[in-house]
CSV table of C-alpha atoms in Angstrom, one decimal:
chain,number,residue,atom,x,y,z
M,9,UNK,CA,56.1,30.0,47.9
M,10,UNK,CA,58.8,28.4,45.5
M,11,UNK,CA,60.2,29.3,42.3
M,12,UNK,CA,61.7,26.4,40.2
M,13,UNK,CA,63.6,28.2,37.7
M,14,UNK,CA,65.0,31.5,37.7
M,15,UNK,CA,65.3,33.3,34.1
M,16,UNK,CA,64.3,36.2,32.9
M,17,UNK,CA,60.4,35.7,34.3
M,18,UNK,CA,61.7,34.7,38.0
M,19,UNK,CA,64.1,37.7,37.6
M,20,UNK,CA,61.6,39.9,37.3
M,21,UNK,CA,58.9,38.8,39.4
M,22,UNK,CA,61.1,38.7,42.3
M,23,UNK,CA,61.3,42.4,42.4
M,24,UNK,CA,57.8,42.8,43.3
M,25,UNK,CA,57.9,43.8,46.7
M,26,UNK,CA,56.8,41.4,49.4
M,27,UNK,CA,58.9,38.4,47.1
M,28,UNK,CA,62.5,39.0,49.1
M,29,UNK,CA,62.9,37.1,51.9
M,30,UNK,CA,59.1,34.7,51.3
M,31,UNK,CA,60.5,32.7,48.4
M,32,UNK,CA,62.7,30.1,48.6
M,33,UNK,CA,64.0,28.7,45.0
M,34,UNK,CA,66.0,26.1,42.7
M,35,UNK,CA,67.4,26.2,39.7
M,36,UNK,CA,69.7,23.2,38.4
M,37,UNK,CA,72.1,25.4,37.2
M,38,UNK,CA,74.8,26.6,40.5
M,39,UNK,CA,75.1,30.3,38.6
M,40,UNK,CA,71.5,30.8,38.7
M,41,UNK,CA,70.9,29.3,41.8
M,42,UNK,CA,74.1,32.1,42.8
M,43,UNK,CA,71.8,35.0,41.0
M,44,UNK,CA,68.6,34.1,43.0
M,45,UNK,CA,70.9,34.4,46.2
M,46,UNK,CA,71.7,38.1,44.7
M,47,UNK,CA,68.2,38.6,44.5
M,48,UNK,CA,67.3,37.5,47.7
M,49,UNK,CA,65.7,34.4,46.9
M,50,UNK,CA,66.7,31.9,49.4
M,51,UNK,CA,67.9,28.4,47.8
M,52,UNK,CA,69.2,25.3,49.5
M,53,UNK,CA,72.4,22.7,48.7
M,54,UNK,CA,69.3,20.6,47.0
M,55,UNK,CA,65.8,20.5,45.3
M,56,UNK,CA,64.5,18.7,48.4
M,57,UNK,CA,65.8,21.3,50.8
M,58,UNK,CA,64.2,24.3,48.4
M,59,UNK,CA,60.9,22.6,47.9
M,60,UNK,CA,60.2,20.1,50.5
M,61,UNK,CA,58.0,22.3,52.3
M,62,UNK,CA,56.7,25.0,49.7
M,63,UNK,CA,52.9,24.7,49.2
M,64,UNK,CA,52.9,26.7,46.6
M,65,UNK,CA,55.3,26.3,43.5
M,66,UNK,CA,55.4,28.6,40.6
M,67,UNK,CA,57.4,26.6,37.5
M,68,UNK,CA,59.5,28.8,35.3
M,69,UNK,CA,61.7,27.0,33.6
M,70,UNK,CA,62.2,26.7,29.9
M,71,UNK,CA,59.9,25.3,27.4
M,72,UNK,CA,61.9,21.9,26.6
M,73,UNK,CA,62.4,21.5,30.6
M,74,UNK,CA,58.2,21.8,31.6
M,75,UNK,CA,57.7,18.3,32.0
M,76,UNK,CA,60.9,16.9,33.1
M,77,UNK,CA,60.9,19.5,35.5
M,78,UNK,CA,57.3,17.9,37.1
M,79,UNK,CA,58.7,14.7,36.6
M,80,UNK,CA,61.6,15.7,39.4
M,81,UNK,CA,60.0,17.7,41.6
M,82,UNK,CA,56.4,16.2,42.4
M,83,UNK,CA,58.1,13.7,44.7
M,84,UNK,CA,59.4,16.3,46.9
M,85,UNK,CA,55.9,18.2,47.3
M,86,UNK,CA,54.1,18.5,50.1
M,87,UNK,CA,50.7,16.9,50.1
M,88,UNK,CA,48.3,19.3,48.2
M,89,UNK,CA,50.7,21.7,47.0
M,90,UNK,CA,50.1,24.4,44.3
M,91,UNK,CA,52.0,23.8,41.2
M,92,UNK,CA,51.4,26.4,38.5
M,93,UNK,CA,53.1,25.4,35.5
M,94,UNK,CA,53.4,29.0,33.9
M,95,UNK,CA,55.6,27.5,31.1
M,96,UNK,CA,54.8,28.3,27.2
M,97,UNK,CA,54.0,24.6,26.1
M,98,UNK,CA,51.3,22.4,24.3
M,99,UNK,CA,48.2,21.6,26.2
M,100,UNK,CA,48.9,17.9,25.8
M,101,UNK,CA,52.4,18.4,27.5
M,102,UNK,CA,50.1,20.6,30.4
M,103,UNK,CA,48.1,17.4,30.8
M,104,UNK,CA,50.6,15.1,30.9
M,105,UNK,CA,52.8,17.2,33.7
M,106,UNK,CA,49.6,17.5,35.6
M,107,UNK,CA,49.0,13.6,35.7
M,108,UNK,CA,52.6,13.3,36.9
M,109,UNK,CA,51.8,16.2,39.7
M,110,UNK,CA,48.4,14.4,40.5
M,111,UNK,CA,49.8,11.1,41.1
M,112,UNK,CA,52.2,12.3,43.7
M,113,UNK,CA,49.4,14.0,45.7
M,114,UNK,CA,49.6,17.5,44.5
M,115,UNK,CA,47.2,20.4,42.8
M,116,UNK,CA,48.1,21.6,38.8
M,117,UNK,CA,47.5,24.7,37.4
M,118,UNK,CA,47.8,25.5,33.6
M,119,UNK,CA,48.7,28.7,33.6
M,120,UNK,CA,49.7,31.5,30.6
M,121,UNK,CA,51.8,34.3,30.6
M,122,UNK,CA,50.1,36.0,27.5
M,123,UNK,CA,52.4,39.1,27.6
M,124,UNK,CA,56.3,39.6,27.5
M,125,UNK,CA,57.3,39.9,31.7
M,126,UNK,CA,58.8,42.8,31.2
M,127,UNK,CA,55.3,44.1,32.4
M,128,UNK,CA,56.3,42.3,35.8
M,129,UNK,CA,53.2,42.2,37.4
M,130,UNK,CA,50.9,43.9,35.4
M,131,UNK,CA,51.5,40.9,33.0
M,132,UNK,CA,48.3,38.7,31.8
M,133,UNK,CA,48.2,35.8,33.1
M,134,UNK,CA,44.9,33.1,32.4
M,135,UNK,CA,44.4,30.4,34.5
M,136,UNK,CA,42.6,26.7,34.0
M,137,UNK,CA,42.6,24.1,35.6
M,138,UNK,CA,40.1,22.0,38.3
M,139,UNK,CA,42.5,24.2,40.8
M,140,UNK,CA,42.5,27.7,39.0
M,141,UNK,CA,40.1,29.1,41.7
M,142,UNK,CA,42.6,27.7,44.6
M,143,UNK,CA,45.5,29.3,42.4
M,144,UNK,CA,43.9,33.0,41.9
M,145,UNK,CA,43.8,34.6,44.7
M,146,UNK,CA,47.1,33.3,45.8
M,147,UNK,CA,48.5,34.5,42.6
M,148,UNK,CA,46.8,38.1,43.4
M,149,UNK,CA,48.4,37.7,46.9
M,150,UNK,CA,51.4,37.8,45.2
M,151,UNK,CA,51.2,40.9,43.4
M,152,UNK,CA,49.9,39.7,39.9
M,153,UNK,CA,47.5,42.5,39.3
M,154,UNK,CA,45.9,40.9,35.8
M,155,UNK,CA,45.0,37.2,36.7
M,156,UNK,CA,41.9,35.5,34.6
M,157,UNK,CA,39.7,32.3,35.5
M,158,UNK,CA,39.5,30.7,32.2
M,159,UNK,CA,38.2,27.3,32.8
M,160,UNK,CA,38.2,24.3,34.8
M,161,UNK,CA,40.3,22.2,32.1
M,162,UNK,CA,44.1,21.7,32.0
M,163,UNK,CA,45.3,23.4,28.5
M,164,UNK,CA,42.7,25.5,28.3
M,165,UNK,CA,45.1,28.5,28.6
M,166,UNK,CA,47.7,27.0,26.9
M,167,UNK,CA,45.9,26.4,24.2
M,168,UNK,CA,44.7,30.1,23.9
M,169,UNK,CA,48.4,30.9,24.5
M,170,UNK,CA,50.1,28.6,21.9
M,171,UNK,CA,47.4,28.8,19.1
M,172,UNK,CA,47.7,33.4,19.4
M,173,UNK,CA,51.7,32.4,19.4
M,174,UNK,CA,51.4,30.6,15.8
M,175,UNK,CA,50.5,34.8,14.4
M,176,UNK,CA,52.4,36.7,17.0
M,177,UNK,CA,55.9,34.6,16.5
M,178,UNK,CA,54.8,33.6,12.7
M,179,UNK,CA,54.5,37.4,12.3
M,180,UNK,CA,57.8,38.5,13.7
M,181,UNK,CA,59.6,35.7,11.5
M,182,UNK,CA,57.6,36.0,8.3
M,183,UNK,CA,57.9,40.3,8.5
M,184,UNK,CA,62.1,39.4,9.0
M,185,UNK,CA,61.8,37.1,6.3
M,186,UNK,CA,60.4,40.3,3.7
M,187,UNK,CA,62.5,42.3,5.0
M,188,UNK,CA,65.6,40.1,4.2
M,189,UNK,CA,64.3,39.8,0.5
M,190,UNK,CA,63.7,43.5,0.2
M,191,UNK,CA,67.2,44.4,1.6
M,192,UNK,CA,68.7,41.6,-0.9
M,193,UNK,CA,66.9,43.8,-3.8
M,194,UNK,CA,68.1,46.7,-2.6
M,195,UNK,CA,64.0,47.7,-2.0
M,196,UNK,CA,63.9,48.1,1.3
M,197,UNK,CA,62.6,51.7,1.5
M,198,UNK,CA,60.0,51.1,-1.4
M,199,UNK,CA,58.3,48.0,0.5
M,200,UNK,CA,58.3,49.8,3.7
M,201,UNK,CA,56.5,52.4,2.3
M,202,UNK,CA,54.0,50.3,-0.1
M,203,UNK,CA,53.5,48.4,3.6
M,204,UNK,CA,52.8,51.7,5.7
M,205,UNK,CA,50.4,52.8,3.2
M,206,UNK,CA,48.5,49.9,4.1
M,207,UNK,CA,48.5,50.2,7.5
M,208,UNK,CA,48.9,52.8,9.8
M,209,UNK,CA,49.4,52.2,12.8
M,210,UNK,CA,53.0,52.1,13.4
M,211,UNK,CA,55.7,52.1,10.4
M,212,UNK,CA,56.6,48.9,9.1
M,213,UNK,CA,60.3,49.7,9.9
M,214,UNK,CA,60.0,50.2,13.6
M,215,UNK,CA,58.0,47.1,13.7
M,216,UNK,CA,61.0,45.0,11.6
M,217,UNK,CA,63.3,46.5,13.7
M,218,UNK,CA,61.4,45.5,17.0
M,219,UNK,CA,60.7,41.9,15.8
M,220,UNK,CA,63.7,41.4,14.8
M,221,UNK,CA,65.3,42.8,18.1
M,222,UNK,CA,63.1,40.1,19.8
M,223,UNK,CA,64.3,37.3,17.7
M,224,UNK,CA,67.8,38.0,18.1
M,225,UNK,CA,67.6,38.1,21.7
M,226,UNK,CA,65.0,35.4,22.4
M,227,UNK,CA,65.2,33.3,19.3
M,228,UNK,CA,66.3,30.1,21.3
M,229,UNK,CA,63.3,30.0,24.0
M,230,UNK,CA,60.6,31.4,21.1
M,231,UNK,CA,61.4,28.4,19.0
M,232,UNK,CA,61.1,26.1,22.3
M,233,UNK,CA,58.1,27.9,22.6
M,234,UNK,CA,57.0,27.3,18.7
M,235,UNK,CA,57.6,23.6,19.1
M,236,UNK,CA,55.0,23.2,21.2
M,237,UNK,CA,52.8,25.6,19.2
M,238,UNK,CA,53.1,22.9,16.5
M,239,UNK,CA,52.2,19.9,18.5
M,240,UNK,CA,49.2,22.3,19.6
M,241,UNK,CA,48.1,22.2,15.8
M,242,UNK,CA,48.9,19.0,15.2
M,243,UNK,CA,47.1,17.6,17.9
M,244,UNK,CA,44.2,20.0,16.0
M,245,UNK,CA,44.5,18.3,12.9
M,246,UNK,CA,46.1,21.3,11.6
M,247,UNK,CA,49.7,20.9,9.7
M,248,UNK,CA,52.1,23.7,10.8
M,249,UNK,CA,53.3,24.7,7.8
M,250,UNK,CA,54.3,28.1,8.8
M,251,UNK,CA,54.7,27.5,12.5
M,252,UNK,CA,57.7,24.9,11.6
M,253,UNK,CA,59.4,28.2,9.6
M,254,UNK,CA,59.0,29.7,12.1
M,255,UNK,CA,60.8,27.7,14.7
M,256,UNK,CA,63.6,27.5,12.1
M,257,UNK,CA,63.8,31.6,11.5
M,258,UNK,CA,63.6,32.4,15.3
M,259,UNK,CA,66.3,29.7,16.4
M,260,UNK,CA,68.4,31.2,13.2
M,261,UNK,CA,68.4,34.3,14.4
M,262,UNK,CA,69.5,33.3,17.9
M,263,UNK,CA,72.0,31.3,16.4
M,264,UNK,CA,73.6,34.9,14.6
M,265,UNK,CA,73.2,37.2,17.1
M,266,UNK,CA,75.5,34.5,19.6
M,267,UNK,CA,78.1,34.2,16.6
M,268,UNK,CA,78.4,38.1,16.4
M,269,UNK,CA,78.5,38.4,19.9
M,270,UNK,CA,81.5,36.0,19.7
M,271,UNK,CA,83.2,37.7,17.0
């Protein structure tokens, strides 16, 4: 098995026991490439050397870098190999990464990671593709302990994964958003309350200090992500109003929470 990639999901996967010492990875970056080392994740001086003769590829790299990444590597893959593309992006970018990994003789896998990976194994994961069944058991083998069959199409679980993003990340920017108003008021207590006596479940301060946690510390790869949410709905015929705010708002707040850090 290869990883191509190795961020915060190859991080923690890697600590699964039975990963140490089986995978071999690359990422193009020499410090990570140093950090998978650390980890026990055997690299090479090259791609070619890490992936020549992996039959089964797991690709983890960012959101912007899912197809170029398919578009470098499916050369160097060993007829029939795995690759499942467990990147947050469109289905039409899924498509067009599998033709490229087609045409050079290998197997794709659209596959979603519908829960943050700080579950490790225990995260989701849905799988689609004419090679999901091929990829499931494999993917069980490796210690994913939640893996789901859902369809023989490539995007199929992207598609579930981008189009639950447009709430989940629209959520966390438009409850940041209130909160910003409210605090500019000077309301901030008396919305929080009119909003937990609406709902119950957690209070609407823990929740705006959680979302907003997230954005700071993910903003950059959520609005990758949220890029490709929007070609999802405009390949839908649906214009991402909200969606393209949300982009904005997430990659904001990544934006202030590196300027602080510098300060």
């Amino acid at each position: 098995m290869a990883l191509v990639g190795f961020g915060e999901a190859g991080e923690t996967f890697v600590r699964a026991p039975g990963w140490r010492g089986e995978t071999r990875g690359w990422d193009v970056l020499p410090e990570r490439r140093a950090a998978m080392a650390q980890a026990g994740v055997e690299t090479g001086d090259d791609a070619a050397s890490a992936l020549g003769d992996r039959a089964f590829i797991l690709s983890l790299v960012t959101a912007d870098q899912a197809l170029a990444a398919a578009r470098d590597y499916a050369p160097l893959l060993p007829e029939g190999a795995l690759w499942c593309d467990m990147n947050s992006v469109a289905p039409d970018t899924k498509r067009e990464a599998a033709s490229v990994i087609e045409r050079a003789g290998g197997r794709y896998i659209d596959v979603a990671v519908m829960a943050p990976v700080d579950k490790g194994m225990a995260v989701p994961l849905l799988v689609s593709g004419p090679h999901a069944m091929a990829a499931q058991p494999l993917l069980e083998a490796l210690g994913f302990s939640n893996v789901r069959v859902v369809g023989d199409e490539v995007g199929r679980a992207s598609a579930i994964k981008m189009i639950r993003s447009v709430m989940v990340k629209g959520f966390e920017a438009l409850s940041s958003e209130c909160a910003a108003a409210a605090e500019a008021a000077g309301v901030f207590d008396e919305v929080m309350a009119s909003l937990d006596a609406s709902e119950k479940a957690a209070p609407w301060a823990e929740k705006i200090a959680y979302n907003r946690e997230r954005m700071a510390k993910h903003g950059f790869r959520r609005a990758a992500e949220m890029e490709e949410s929007a070609k999802t709905l405009q390949g839908l015929g649906v214009e991402p109003v909200m969606t393209r705010g949300t982009i904005r708002l997430q990659r904001e707040a990544a934006e202030k929470s590196k300027r602080n850090e510098g300060a």
